[in-house]
C-alpha positions as CSV (number, residue, x, y, z in Angstrom):
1,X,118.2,-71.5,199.8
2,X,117.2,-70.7,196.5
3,X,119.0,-67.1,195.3
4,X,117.4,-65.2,192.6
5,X,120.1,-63.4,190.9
6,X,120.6,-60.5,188.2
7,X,121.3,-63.3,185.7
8,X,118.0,-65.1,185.8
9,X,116.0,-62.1,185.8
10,X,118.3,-61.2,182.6
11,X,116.9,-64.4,181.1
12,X,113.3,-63.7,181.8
13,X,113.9,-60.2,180.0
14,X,115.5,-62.1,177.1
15,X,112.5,-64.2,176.8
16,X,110.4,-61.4,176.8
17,X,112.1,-59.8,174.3
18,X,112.1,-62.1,172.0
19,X,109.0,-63.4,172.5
20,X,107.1,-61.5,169.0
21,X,104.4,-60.1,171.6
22,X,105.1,-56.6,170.9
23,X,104.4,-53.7,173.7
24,X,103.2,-56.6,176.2
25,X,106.4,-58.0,176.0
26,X,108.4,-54.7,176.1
27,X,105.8,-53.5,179.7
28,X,106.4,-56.7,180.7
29,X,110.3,-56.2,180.4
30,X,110.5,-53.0,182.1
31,X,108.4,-53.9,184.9
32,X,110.7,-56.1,185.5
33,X,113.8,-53.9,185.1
34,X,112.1,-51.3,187.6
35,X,111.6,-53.6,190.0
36,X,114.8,-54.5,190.0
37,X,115.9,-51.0,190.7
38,X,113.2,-50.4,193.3
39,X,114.7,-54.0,195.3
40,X,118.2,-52.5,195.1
41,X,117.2,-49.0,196.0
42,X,115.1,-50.4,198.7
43,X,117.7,-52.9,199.9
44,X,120.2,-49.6,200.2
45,X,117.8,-47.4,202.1
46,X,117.6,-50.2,204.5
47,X,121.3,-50.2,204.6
48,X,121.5,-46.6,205.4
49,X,119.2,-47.1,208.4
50,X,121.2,-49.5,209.7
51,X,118.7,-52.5,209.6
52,X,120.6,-56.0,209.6
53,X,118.5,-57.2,207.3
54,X,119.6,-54.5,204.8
55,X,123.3,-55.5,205.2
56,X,123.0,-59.6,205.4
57,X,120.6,-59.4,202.0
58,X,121.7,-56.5,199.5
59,X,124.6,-58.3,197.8
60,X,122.6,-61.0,197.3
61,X,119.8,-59.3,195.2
62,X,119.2,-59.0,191.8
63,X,120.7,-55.5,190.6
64,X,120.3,-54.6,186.9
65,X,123.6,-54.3,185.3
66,X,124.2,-52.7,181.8
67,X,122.8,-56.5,180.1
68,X,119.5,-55.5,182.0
69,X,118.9,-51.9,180.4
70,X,120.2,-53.5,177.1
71,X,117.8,-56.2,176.5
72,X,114.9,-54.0,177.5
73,X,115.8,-51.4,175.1
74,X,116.1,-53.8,172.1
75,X,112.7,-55.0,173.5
76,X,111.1,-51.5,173.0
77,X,113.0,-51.2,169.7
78,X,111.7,-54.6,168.3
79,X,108.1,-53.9,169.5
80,X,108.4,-50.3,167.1
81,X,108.6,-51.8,164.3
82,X,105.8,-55.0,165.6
83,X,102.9,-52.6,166.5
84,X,103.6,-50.0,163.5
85,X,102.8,-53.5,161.6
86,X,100.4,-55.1,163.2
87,X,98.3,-52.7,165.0
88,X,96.7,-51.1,161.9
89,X,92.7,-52.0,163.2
90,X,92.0,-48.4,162.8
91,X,91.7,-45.8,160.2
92,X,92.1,-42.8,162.3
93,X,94.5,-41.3,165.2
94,X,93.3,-38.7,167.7
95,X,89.9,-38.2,165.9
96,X,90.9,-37.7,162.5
97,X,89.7,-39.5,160.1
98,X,91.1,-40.6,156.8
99,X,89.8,-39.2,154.1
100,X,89.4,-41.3,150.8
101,X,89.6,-40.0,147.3
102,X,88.5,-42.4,144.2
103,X,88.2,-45.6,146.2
104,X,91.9,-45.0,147.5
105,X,93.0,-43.6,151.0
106,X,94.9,-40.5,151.2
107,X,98.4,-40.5,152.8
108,X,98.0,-36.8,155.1
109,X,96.8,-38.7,158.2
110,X,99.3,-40.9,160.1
111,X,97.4,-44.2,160.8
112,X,97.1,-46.0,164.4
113,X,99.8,-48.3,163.5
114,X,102.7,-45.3,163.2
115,X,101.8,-43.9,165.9
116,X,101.9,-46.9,168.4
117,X,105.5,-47.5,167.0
118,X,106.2,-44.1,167.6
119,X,104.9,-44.5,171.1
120,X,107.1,-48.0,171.7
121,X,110.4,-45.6,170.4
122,X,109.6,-42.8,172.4
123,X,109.8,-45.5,175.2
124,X,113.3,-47.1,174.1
125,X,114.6,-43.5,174.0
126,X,113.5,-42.3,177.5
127,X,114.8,-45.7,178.7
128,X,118.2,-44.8,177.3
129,X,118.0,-41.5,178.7
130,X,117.6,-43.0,181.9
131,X,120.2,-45.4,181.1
132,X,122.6,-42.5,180.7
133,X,121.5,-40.4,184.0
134,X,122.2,-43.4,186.1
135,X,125.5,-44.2,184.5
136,X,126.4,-39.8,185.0
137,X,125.1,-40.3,188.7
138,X,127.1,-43.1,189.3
139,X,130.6,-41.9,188.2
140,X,129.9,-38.2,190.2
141,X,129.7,-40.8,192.9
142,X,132.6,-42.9,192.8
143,X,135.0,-39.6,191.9
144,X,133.7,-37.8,195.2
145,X,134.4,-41.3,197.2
146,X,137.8,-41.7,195.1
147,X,140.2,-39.8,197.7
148,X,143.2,-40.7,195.6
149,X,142.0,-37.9,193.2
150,X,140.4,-37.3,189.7
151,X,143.5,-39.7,187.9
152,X,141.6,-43.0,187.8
153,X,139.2,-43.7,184.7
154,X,136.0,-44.1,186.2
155,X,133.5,-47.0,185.1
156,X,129.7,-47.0,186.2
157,X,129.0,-50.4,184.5
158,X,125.8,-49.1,182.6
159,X,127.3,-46.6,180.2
160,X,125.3,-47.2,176.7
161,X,127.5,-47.6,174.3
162,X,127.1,-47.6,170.4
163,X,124.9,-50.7,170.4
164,X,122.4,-49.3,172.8
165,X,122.0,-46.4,171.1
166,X,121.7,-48.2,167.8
167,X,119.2,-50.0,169.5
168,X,117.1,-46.5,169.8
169,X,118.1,-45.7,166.3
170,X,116.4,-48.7,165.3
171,X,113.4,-48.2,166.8
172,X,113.0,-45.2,164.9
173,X,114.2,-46.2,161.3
174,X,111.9,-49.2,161.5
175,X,108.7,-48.1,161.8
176,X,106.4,-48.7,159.3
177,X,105.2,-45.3,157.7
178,X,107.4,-43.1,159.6
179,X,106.9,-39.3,159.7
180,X,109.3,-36.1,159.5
181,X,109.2,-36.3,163.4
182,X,110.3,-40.2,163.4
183,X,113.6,-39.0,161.2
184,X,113.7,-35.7,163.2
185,X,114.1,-37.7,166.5
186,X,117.0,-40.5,165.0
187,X,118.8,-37.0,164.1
188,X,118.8,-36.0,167.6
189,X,120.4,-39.2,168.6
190,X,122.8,-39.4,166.1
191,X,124.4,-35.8,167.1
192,X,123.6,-37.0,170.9
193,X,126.1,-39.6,170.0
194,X,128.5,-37.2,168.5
195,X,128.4,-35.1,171.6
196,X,129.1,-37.4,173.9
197,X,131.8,-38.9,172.0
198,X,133.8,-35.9,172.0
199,X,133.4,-35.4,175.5
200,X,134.4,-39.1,176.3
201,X,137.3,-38.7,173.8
202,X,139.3,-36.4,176.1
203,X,140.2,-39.0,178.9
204,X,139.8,-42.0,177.1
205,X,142.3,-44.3,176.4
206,X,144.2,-44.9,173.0
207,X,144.9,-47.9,171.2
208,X,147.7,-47.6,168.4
209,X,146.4,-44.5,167.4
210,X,142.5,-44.8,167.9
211,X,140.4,-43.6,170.6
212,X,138.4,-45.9,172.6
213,X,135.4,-44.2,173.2
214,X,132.0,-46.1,174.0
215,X,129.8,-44.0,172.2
216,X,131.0,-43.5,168.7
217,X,128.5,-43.6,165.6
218,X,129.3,-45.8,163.3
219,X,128.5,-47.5,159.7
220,X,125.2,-48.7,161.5
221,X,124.6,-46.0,163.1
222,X,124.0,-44.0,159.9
223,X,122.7,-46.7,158.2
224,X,120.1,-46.1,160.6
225,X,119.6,-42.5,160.0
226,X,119.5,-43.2,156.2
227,X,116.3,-45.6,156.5
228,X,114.8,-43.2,159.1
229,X,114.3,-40.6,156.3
230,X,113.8,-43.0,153.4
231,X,110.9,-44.4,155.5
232,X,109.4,-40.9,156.3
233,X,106.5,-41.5,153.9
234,X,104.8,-38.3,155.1
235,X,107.3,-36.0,153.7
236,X,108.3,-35.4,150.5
237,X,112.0,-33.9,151.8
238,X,112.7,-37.6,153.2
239,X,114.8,-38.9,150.2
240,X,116.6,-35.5,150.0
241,X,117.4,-35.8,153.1
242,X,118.7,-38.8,153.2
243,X,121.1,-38.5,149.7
244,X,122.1,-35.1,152.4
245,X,123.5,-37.8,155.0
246,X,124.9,-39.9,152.3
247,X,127.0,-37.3,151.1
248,X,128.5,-36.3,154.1
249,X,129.2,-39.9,155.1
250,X,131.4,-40.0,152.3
251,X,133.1,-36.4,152.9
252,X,133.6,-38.0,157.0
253,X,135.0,-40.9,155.2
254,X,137.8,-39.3,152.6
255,X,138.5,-36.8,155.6
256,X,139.6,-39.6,157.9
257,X,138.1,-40.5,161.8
258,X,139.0,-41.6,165.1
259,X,138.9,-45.6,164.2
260,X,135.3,-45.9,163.3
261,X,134.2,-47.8,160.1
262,X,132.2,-45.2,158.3
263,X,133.0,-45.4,154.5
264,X,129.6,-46.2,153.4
265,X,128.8,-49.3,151.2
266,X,126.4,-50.0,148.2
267,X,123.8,-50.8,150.5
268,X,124.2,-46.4,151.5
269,X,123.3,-45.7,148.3
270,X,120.8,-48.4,148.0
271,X,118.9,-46.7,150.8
272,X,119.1,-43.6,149.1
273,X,118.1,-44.5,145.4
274,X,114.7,-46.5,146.9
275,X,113.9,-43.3,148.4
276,X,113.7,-41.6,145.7
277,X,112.2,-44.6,144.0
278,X,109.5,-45.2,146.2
279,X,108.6,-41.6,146.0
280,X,108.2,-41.5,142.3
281,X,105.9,-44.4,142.4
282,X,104.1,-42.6,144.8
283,X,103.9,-39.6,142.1
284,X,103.8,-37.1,144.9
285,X,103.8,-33.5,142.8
286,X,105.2,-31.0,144.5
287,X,105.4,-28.5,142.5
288,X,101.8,-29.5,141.3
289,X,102.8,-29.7,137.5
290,X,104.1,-33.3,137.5
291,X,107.6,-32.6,137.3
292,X,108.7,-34.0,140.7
293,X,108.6,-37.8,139.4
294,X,111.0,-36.8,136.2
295,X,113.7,-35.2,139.1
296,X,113.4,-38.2,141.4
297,X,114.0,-40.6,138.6
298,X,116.9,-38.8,137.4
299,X,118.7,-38.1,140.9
300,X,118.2,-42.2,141.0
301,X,120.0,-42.4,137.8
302,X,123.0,-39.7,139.5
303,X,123.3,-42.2,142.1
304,X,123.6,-45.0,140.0
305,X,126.3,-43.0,138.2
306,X,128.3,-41.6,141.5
307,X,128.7,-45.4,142.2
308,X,130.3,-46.7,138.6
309,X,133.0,-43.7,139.3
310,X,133.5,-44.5,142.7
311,X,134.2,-48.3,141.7
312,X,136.3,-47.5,138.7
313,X,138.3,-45.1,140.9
314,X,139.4,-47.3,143.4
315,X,140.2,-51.4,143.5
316,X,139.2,-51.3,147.0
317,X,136.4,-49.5,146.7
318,X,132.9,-50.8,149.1
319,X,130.5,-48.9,146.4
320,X,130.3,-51.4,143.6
321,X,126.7,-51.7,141.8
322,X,125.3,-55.1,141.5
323,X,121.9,-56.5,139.8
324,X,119.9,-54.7,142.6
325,X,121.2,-51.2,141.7
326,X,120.6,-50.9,138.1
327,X,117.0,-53.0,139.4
328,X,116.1,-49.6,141.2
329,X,116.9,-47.2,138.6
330,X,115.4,-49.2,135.8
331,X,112.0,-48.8,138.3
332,X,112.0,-45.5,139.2
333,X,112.1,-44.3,135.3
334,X,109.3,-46.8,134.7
335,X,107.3,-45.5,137.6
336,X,107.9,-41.9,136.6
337,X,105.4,-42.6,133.5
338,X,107.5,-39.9,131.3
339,X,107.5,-39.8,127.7
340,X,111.4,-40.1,127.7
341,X,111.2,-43.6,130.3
342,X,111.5,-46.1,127.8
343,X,114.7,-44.4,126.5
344,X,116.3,-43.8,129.9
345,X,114.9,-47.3,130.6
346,X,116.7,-49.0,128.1
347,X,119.9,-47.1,128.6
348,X,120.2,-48.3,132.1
349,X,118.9,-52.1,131.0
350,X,121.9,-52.5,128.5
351,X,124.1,-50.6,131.2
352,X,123.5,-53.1,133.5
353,X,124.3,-56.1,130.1
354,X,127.8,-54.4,129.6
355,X,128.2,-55.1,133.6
356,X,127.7,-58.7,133.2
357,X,129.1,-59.1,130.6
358,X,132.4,-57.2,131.8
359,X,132.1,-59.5,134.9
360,X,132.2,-62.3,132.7
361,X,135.2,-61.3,130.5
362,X,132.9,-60.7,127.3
363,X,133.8,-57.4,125.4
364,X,131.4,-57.0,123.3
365,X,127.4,-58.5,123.2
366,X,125.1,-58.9,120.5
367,X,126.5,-56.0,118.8
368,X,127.1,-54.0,122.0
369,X,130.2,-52.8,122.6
370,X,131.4,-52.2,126.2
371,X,132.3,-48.7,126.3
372,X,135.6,-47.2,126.9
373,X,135.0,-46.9,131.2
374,X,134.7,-50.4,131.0
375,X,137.1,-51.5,128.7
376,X,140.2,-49.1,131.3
377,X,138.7,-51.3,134.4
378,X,139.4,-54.4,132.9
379,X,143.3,-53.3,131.7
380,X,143.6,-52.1,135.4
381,X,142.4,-55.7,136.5
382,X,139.0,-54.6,138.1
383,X,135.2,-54.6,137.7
384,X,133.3,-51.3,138.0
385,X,130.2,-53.5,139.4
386,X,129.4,-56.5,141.8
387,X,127.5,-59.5,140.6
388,X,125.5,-57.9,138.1
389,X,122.9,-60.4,136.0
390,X,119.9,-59.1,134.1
391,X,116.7,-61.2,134.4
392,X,114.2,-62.0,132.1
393,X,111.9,-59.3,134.5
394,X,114.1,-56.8,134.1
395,X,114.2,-57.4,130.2
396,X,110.0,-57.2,130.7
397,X,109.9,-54.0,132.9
398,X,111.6,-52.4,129.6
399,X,108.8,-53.8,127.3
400,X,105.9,-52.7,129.7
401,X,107.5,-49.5,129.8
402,X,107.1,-49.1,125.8
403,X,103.7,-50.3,126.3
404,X,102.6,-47.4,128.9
405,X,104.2,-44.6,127.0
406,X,102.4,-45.2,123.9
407,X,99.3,-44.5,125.9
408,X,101.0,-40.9,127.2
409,X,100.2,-38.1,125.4
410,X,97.0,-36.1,124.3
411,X,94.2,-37.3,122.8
412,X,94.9,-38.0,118.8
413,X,90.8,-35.9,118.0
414,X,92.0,-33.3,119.3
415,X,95.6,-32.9,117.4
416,X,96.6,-31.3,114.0
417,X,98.6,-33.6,111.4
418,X,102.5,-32.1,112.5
419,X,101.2,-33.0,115.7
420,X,100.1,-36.4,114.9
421,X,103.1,-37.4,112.6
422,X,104.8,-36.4,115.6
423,X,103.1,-38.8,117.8
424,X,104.0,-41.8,114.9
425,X,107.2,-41.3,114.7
426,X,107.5,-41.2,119.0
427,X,105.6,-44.7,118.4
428,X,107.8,-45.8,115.8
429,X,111.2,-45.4,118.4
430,X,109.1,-46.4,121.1
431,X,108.7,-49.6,119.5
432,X,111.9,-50.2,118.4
433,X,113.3,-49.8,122.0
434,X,110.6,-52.8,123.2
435,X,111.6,-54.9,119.9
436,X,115.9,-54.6,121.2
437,X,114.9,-55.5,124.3
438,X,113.0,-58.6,123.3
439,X,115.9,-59.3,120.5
440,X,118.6,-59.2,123.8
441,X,116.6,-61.4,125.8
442,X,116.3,-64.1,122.6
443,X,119.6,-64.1,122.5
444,X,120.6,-63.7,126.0
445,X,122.5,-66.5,127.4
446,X,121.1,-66.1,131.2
447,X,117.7,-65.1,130.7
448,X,114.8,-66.6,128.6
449,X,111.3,-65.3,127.6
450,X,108.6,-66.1,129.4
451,X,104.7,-65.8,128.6
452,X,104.5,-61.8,130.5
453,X,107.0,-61.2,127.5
454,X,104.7,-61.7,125.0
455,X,101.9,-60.5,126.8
């Protein structure tokens, strides 16, 4: 006789789960997982009702165990971020339309796509919920049969613990144009997790000094939360929001926890500065004046800041920039499309030289001296970046910048001469700022000109 145990249904959910088909695979997976619970719950009953049939066969069925609920979560949470990808066929949800403006679609109406991921993590959540009910049922179970007492630690075998419920977090930090609601619903897990930590933390057991609790949120966990609201691309409060949970991960950090690894890294802050980026390329206006780009750009470059002191304060320290930091900064100013982006620009370019070139052991650089910040984190014996090495891109996304802000202004008919001696003289520095970059790059020694330089 053939037995068809727990395990090999466990596989056919792994296959399904990893087999890049989406919600199919995810239905498939949970119809399998319910039947699973239906054959035990069935196989009981019969039990109860005395039927020898019932008693011969039930330990010999397929029960799912926590491996079960776990692979058919991740299988909802992958299947998010497929069909918020993939399903976009349609340009309208519930019978609104999107409207289009100058050729280009407007971003008010959540598309098809989103909202079948939303649908796929609204199913990975309710499945954890689930998940949880049956793992509460079972303990209130085995304490009433426990006639010893209420001593004995208690263990339902399906408890989620922080990978199942980053699972969920997942599902709702990876979906493609995610809303408010998307960011609103990974905050609800998050202080789920919380909750239920501190509940578990009373009776759980201690290992030199830290508390072993199953659900505790970690590094990942707000990770998670971060991309949530840096992906809410239908709210301008996202990257707010998100520089919000940043700055509390680092006060949870310096105040100390119960064994979790929360000090945030530079990939936090990485989140956080490509959500403002991303919004100023977006050039969503709130204030309807313009000014909202100039703020994002600059709360970019306070980022970019916060980490240099946080690496120069500490040898040890996790936040260290590296090429991809300055990289973001250096973009958003560009995107912003302000009169004073070339020289913001160019400050962070030759910020990002004096890195290197620290890295490297070079004090001083074609006539650019690494400044004093610097020159203390090399006596002390550290960097105040990671690998940090300026392209020849990043050398053109200065020049391009120099090129667009000539074109920013009003239109020369209409000004007076102050006005347009004004306007030179803007030109004049403008152009001197895209002649020292193109001067650093000749004479860089890890980056050459190439023919978008000169174009």
């Amino acid at each position: 006789t053939i037995l068809l145990t727990t395990e090999s249904v466990n596989l056919v959910l792994h296959a399904w789960c990893y087999s890049n088909k989406g919600e199919l695979a995810a239905e498939r997976a949970e119809r399998l997982l319910h039947w699973m619970e239906d054959l035990h719950h069935n196989s009981s009953n019969s039990e109860s009702s005395n039927i020898p049939l019932g008693e011969s066969w039930s330990p010999y069925l397929p029960k799912p165990n926590f491996q079960s609920y776990a692979t058919v979560i991740n299988a909802w949470s992958q299947s998010a971020a497929y069909e918020s990808s993939h399903s976009a066929t349609t340009n309208s949800v519930g019978g609104m339309e999107t409207k289009k403006s100058g050729g280009r679609a407007k971003n008010n109406v959540v598309s098809a796509a989103t909202m079948a991921g939303f649908e796929c993590a609204k199913r990975a959540e309710e499945l954890l919920m689930h998940m949880q009910r049956m793992h509460e049922q079972r303990q209130l179970q085995m304490v009433a049969e426990d006639y010893n007492g209420h001593s004995e630690q208690h263990s339902s075998g399906i408890q989620p613990d922080t990978r199942v419920f980053n699972l969920v977090l997942k599902a709702w930090s990876k979906i493609r144009g995610g809303t408010k609601a998307s960011a609103i619903r990974a905050m609800r897990i998050l202080d789920l997790m919380q909750e239920l930590h501190h509940t578990q933390s009373i009776n759980a057991p201690e290992w030199q000094g830290m508390v072993l609790s199953k659900v505790q949120p970690n590094l990942q966990t707000y990770k998670l939360v971060l991309h949530a609201w840096a992906h809410a691309a239908h709210t301008t409060e996202g990257p707010d929001r998100a520089e919000e949970i940043l700055r509390h991960l680092l006060s949870l950090s310096k105040a100390g926890n119960l064994g979790a690894e929360i000090a945030p890294d530079a990939e936090c802050f990485h989140i956080a500065m490509k959500a403002h980026a991303e919004s100023v390329r977006k050039r969503r206006k709130g204030d309807g004046y313009g000014s909202a780009p100039l703020e994002r750009a600059r709360k970019v470059g306070v980022l970019l800041d916060w980490m240099e002191l946080l690496a120069l304060r500490t040898a040890t320290s996790r936040v260290r920039p590296c090429t991809e930091s300055y990289r973001i900064a250096l973009s958003a100013w560009v995107w912003s499309h302000h009169v004073d982006a070339p020289k913001e620009a160019e400050g962070i370019l030759f910020r990002m030289i004096r890195a290197c070139d620290a890295n490297n052991g070079v004090g001083s650089k074609d006539g650019v001296v690494v400044d004093d910040t610097t020159t203390a984190a090399k006596a002390a014996g550290r960097a105040i970046s990671g690998p940090v090495r300026p392209e020849t891109r990043d050398f053109n996304t200065l020049i391009n910048c120099c090129s667009f802000a000539r074109k920013v202004g009003t239109d020369a008919s209409e000004e007076d001469d102050d006005s347009l001696l004004q306007r030179q003289v803007a030109h004049r520095e403008i152009f001197d700022i895209a002649e020292g970059a193109l001067n650093a790059l000749l004479a860089s020694e890890y980056a050459q000109p190439d023919p978008t330089t000169f174009s």
